[in-house]
């Protein structure tokens, strides 16, 4: 093994390499590694990264691949930290998960800390028999320790493509759901399921009792954590209105992390995989305004030249943390691996892993 110092020096060397050299060297390292490695790429990754992926997809699909493809000893995860953690939890113990840049986090995941969730649970326990009445449901966009919290308290994880089925699972067991950390995915799912407004409350972790009266908490069926995605919250109802007015036949398709006012104006709502599938299957000549991350939309535009594909807002940028995975970091991670050096190994501690796996396995059984 090379020392950490020499690995850091090597990374600096990669940062100024021209893109064609990075491409060739990454591809060569991948060939050398052969079936030792599986490169997974989330739909939001840059072109220069996703072109090296063996599989690309949404959070659920990538989690399933990590769980099923046990024969590859190394998984290089081109996505964000929580996804790499999920891959580590679901993969076999002999498999090693690598995240090419450890700075690839998720601002939404950071909006719920375990201390805050523990405090919320304790507050609820002061009002209700919490273990019998509330199921914690955590969106996979969260730290492993929160998935472990759910596993330990009879709860479950969900993704943007199975939130409804998961909430149905939870309500079949207990009368209330504590849904975190994305308020919007929870609210949009609740709206679709016809949950009355006064039965969906918001839990603000910085307020006593989440900013709610005891009566409101007792009445609630869906308790929504006050968290959001910094990318999707930028889409506004006015963006939808503009496209509807300018292109009357156009369809609007958005991710469920968008605000309900955007989702309620859209024609279709779903995960990144659903968006890609739907637009790709649409007849030639159709027009689409797409409300999700820019890399995905630009690729969709290019791959569907017989359709008119628009990005829903000119003021929204890429996901800054997904963007951290770039060609130099990927090449650096792959070449190190080809030489027998594991960099940026993602390891979830065993005690967290066991409980988190229970929550993820419950979800896999529902999906
Ligand atoms: P998907 O589940 O659609 O892949 O979404 C992941 C994500 O981070 C969206 O912001
Ligand atoms: Fe997190 Fe939003 Fe980026 Fe998805 S798009 S990884 S939720 S910040």
Coordinates of C-alpha atoms in Angstrom, one line a residue, residues 26-353:
X26 CA -9.8 5.5 -16.6
X27 CA -10.9 3.1 -19.3
X28 CA -7.5 1.3 -19.2
X29 CA -7.7 1.0 -15.4
X30 CA -11.2 -0.5 -15.7
X31 CA -10.0 -3.0 -18.3
X32 CA -7.1 -4.0 -16.1
X33 CA -9.5 -4.5 -13.2
X34 CA -12.0 -6.5 -15.3
X35 CA -14.6 -8.2 -13.3
X36 CA -12.9 -7.2 -10.0
X37 CA -14.8 -3.9 -10.2
X38 CA -18.3 -2.6 -10.7
X39 CA -18.7 1.1 -11.4
X40 CA -22.2 2.4 -10.4
X41 CA -23.3 5.9 -11.6
X42 CA -26.3 7.9 -10.4
X43 CA -28.4 9.6 -13.1
X44 CA -27.2 13.0 -11.9
X45 CA -23.5 12.3 -12.6
X46 CA -21.6 14.3 -15.1
X47 CA -21.1 12.9 -18.7
X48 CA -17.4 12.5 -18.2
X49 CA -18.1 10.2 -15.2
X50 CA -21.3 8.3 -16.2
X51 CA -19.7 7.2 -19.4
X52 CA -17.5 4.8 -17.4
X53 CA -20.4 3.4 -15.4
X54 CA -21.3 -0.3 -15.8
X55 CA -24.8 0.5 -14.5
X56 CA -26.6 3.8 -14.1
X57 CA -29.9 4.5 -12.4
X58 CA -31.8 6.0 -9.5
X59 CA -31.2 5.4 -5.8
X60 CA -33.3 2.3 -5.7
X61 CA -31.9 0.6 -8.7
X62 CA -28.3 1.3 -7.6
X63 CA -29.1 0.0 -4.1
X64 CA -30.5 -3.2 -5.6
X65 CA -27.5 -3.7 -7.8
X66 CA -25.2 -3.3 -4.8
X67 CA -27.2 -6.0 -3.0
X68 CA -27.4 -8.4 -5.9
X69 CA -24.0 -8.2 -7.7
X70 CA -22.0 -10.0 -5.0
X71 CA -19.3 -11.3 -7.3
X72 CA -17.4 -8.1 -7.8
X73 CA -15.0 -7.3 -4.9
X74 CA -14.9 -3.5 -5.6
X75 CA -17.8 -1.1 -6.1
X76 CA -16.7 2.3 -7.3
X77 CA -19.8 4.5 -6.5
X78 CA -20.2 7.6 -8.6
X79 CA -22.9 9.3 -6.6
X80 CA -23.1 10.8 -3.1
X81 CA -22.0 9.7 0.3
X82 CA -25.3 8.2 1.5
X83 CA -25.6 6.1 -1.6
X84 CA -22.1 4.7 -1.1
X85 CA -23.0 3.9 2.5
X86 CA -26.2 2.1 1.4
X87 CA -24.0 0.1 -1.0
X88 CA -21.7 -0.8 1.8
X89 CA -24.6 -1.9 4.0
X90 CA -26.3 -4.0 1.3
X91 CA -23.2 -5.5 -0.3
X92 CA -21.3 -8.6 1.0
X93 CA -18.8 -8.1 3.8
X94 CA -15.9 -9.0 1.4
X95 CA -16.9 -6.2 -1.0
X96 CA -15.3 -2.8 -0.8
X97 CA -17.1 0.4 -1.6
X98 CA -15.2 3.4 -2.9
X99 CA -16.5 7.0 -3.3
X100 CA -14.1 8.9 -5.6
X101 CA -14.5 12.2 -3.7
X102 CA -15.4 12.2 0.0
X103 CA -16.7 15.7 -0.4
X104 CA -19.7 14.3 -2.3
X105 CA -22.3 14.7 0.4
X106 CA -26.0 15.7 0.3
X107 CA -27.3 18.9 1.9
X108 CA -30.7 17.3 2.5
X109 CA -29.1 14.4 4.3
X110 CA -27.3 16.9 6.6
X111 CA -30.6 18.4 7.6
X112 CA -31.4 15.6 10.0
X113 CA -28.8 14.7 12.7
X114 CA -29.2 11.7 14.8
X115 CA -29.3 13.9 18.0
X116 CA -32.2 15.8 16.6
X117 CA -34.1 12.7 15.6
X118 CA -33.5 11.2 19.0
X119 CA -34.8 14.4 20.6
X120 CA -37.9 14.3 18.4
X121 CA -38.5 10.7 19.3
X122 CA -38.2 11.6 23.0
X123 CA -40.6 14.5 22.6
X124 CA -43.1 12.3 20.9
X125 CA -42.7 9.7 23.6
X126 CA -43.7 12.4 26.1
X127 CA -47.0 12.8 24.3
X128 CA -47.8 9.3 22.9
X129 CA -46.8 5.7 23.4
X130 CA -44.4 6.3 20.5
X131 CA -43.1 2.7 19.9
X132 CA -46.7 1.5 19.4
X133 CA -48.1 4.5 17.5
X134 CA -45.3 5.9 15.3
X135 CA -43.3 4.3 12.5
X136 CA -40.1 6.1 11.6
X137 CA -39.6 6.3 7.8
X138 CA -36.3 7.6 6.5
X139 CA -35.7 8.6 2.9
X140 CA -32.5 6.9 1.7
X141 CA -31.0 10.4 1.3
X142 CA -29.8 10.2 4.9
X143 CA -26.8 9.1 7.0
X144 CA -26.5 5.4 7.8
X145 CA -27.1 6.1 11.5
X146 CA -30.6 7.3 10.7
X147 CA -31.4 4.2 8.8
X148 CA -30.1 2.3 11.8
X149 CA -32.5 4.3 14.0
X150 CA -35.4 3.2 11.8
X151 CA -34.3 -0.4 11.9
X152 CA -34.1 -0.4 15.7
X153 CA -37.5 1.3 16.1
X154 CA -39.6 -0.8 13.8
X155 CA -39.1 1.5 10.9
X156 CA -38.1 1.4 7.3
X157 CA -36.3 3.3 4.5
X158 CA -37.8 4.6 1.3
X159 CA -36.7 6.1 -2.0
X160 CA -38.4 8.5 -4.3
X161 CA -39.8 5.6 -6.3
X162 CA -41.4 3.6 -3.5
X163 CA -42.4 6.2 -0.8
X164 CA -46.1 5.5 -1.2
X165 CA -45.8 1.7 -0.9
X166 CA -43.5 2.2 2.1
X167 CA -45.9 4.6 3.9
X168 CA -48.7 2.1 3.2
X169 CA -46.5 -0.6 4.8
X170 CA -46.0 1.7 7.8
X171 CA -49.6 2.6 8.3
X172 CA -50.6 -1.1 8.2
X173 CA -48.5 -1.4 11.4
X174 CA -48.9 1.8 13.4
X175 CA -51.2 4.8 13.1
X176 CA -48.6 7.5 12.5
X177 CA -45.5 8.0 10.4
X178 CA -42.5 10.2 11.2
X179 CA -41.0 10.9 7.8
X180 CA -37.6 12.4 7.5
X181 CA -35.5 14.3 6.2
X182 CA -37.5 15.5 3.1
X183 CA -40.7 17.4 3.9
X184 CA -41.6 17.6 0.2
X185 CA -41.3 13.9 -0.7
X186 CA -43.4 13.1 2.4
X187 CA -46.0 15.8 1.7
X188 CA -46.3 15.0 -2.0
X189 CA -46.8 11.3 -1.2
X190 CA -49.3 12.2 1.5
X191 CA -51.2 14.4 -1.0
X192 CA -51.3 11.6 -3.5
X193 CA -52.7 9.3 -0.8
X194 CA -55.4 11.8 0.1
X195 CA -54.2 12.6 3.6
X196 CA -56.1 15.7 4.8
X197 CA -53.9 18.8 5.4
X198 CA -54.6 18.9 9.2
X199 CA -53.2 15.3 9.5
X200 CA -49.8 16.3 8.0
X201 CA -47.7 18.4 10.3
X202 CA -44.2 19.7 10.0
X203 CA -41.6 18.9 12.6
X204 CA -39.1 21.8 12.9
X205 CA -36.1 20.3 14.9
X206 CA -35.2 23.8 16.2
X207 CA -38.6 24.3 17.9
X208 CA -40.0 22.7 21.1
X209 CA -42.3 19.8 20.0
X210 CA -41.2 20.6 16.5
X211 CA -43.3 23.8 16.6
X212 CA -46.6 21.9 17.1
X213 CA -49.3 21.9 19.7
X214 CA -49.9 18.6 21.5
X215 CA -53.3 18.4 20.0
X216 CA -51.9 18.7 16.5
X217 CA -49.4 16.0 17.2
X218 CA -52.1 13.6 18.5
X219 CA -54.2 14.2 15.4
X220 CA -51.4 13.9 12.8
X221 CA -50.9 10.8 10.7
X222 CA -47.9 12.1 8.8
X223 CA -45.2 14.0 10.7
X224 CA -42.9 15.6 8.1
X225 CA -39.4 16.7 9.0
X226 CA -38.5 20.2 8.0
X227 CA -35.8 19.4 5.4
X228 CA -35.5 19.8 1.7
X229 CA -33.3 19.4 -1.3
X230 CA -31.4 22.6 -2.2
X231 CA -31.6 21.8 -5.9
X232 CA -35.3 20.8 -6.2
X233 CA -36.7 23.5 -3.9
X234 CA -35.5 26.1 -6.5
X235 CA -38.2 25.1 -9.0
X236 CA -41.1 27.5 -8.7
X237 CA -44.8 27.3 -9.8
X238 CA -44.0 30.3 -12.1
X239 CA -41.6 28.1 -14.1
X240 CA -44.4 25.6 -14.8
X241 CA -46.8 28.5 -15.7
X242 CA -44.3 29.9 -18.1
X243 CA -43.8 26.7 -20.0
X244 CA -47.6 25.9 -20.1
X245 CA -48.3 29.4 -21.6
X246 CA -45.4 29.2 -24.1
X247 CA -45.9 25.6 -25.3
X248 CA -49.6 24.6 -24.8
X249 CA -49.0 21.0 -25.8
X250 CA -46.0 20.5 -23.5
X251 CA -45.9 18.1 -20.6
X252 CA -44.3 18.9 -17.3
X253 CA -42.5 16.1 -15.4
X254 CA -40.8 16.7 -12.0
X255 CA -39.1 14.9 -9.2
X256 CA -41.1 14.5 -5.9
X257 CA -38.5 16.5 -4.0
X258 CA -40.0 19.6 -5.6
X259 CA -42.4 21.8 -3.6
X260 CA -46.1 20.7 -3.7
X261 CA -47.1 23.8 -5.6
X262 CA -44.8 22.7 -8.4
X263 CA -45.8 19.0 -8.2
X264 CA -49.5 19.8 -8.2
X265 CA -49.1 21.8 -11.4
X266 CA -47.0 19.0 -13.1
X267 CA -48.5 16.3 -15.4
X268 CA -46.2 13.6 -14.1
X269 CA -44.1 13.1 -10.9
X270 CA -41.4 10.5 -10.2
X271 CA -37.9 9.4 -9.6
X272 CA -35.0 10.1 -11.9
X273 CA -35.4 6.6 -13.5
X274 CA -39.2 7.2 -14.0
X275 CA -38.4 10.6 -15.6
X276 CA -35.9 9.1 -18.0
X277 CA -38.1 6.1 -18.9
X278 CA -41.2 8.3 -19.5
X279 CA -39.6 10.9 -21.7
X280 CA -37.6 8.2 -23.6
X281 CA -40.8 6.3 -24.3
X282 CA -42.8 9.4 -25.4
X283 CA -43.7 9.8 -29.1
X284 CA -41.5 11.8 -31.4
X285 CA -42.4 15.5 -31.6
X286 CA -43.6 15.7 -28.0
X287 CA -42.4 18.5 -25.7
X288 CA -41.3 18.2 -22.1
X289 CA -40.3 20.5 -19.3
X290 CA -38.3 18.5 -16.8
X291 CA -37.9 19.6 -13.1
X292 CA -34.9 17.7 -11.8
X293 CA -31.1 18.0 -11.8
X294 CA -29.4 19.7 -14.8
X295 CA -26.9 16.9 -15.9
X296 CA -29.8 14.5 -16.2
X297 CA -31.9 16.9 -18.2
X298 CA -29.1 17.9 -20.6
X299 CA -28.3 14.2 -21.3
X300 CA -32.0 13.5 -21.9
X301 CA -32.1 16.5 -24.3
X302 CA -29.1 15.1 -26.2
X303 CA -30.4 11.5 -26.2
X304 CA -33.9 12.4 -27.4
X305 CA -33.3 14.6 -30.4
X306 CA -36.7 13.8 -31.8
X307 CA -38.4 15.5 -28.8
X308 CA -38.2 19.0 -27.4
X309 CA -36.8 18.7 -23.9
X310 CA -36.5 21.8 -21.7
X311 CA -35.0 22.3 -18.2
X312 CA -37.8 23.7 -16.0
X313 CA -35.8 26.6 -14.7
X314 CA -32.9 28.7 -16.0
X315 CA -31.9 29.6 -12.4
X316 CA -31.3 26.1 -11.1
X317 CA -27.9 24.6 -11.2
X318 CA -26.4 21.1 -10.9
X319 CA -26.4 19.3 -7.6
X320 CA -23.1 20.7 -6.3
X321 CA -22.2 17.6 -4.3
X322 CA -23.0 15.1 -7.1
X323 CA -20.7 17.4 -9.2
X324 CA -17.8 16.7 -6.9
X325 CA -17.2 13.4 -8.6
X326 CA -15.3 14.4 -11.7
X327 CA -13.0 12.7 -14.2
X328 CA -9.8 13.4 -12.2
X329 CA -11.2 11.9 -9.0
X330 CA -12.6 8.9 -10.8
X331 CA -9.3 8.3 -12.7
X332 CA -7.3 8.6 -9.5
X333 CA -9.6 6.1 -7.6
X334 CA -9.5 3.6 -10.5
X335 CA -5.8 3.8 -11.2
X336 CA -5.0 3.4 -7.5
X337 CA -7.3 0.4 -7.4
X338 CA -5.7 -1.1 -10.5
X339 CA -2.4 -0.8 -8.6
X340 CA -3.8 -2.4 -5.4
X341 CA -4.5 0.8 -3.4
X342 CA -8.0 1.4 -2.1
X343 CA -8.7 5.1 -1.7
X344 CA -11.8 6.7 -0.1
X345 CA -13.1 3.4 1.3
X346 CA -16.6 3.9 2.7
X347 CA -17.2 1.8 5.8
X348 CA -20.4 1.9 7.9
X349 CA -19.6 0.7 11.5
X350 CA -20.9 -2.9 12.2
X351 CA -23.5 -2.0 14.8
X352 CA -25.0 0.7 12.6
X353 CA -24.8 -1.5 9.6

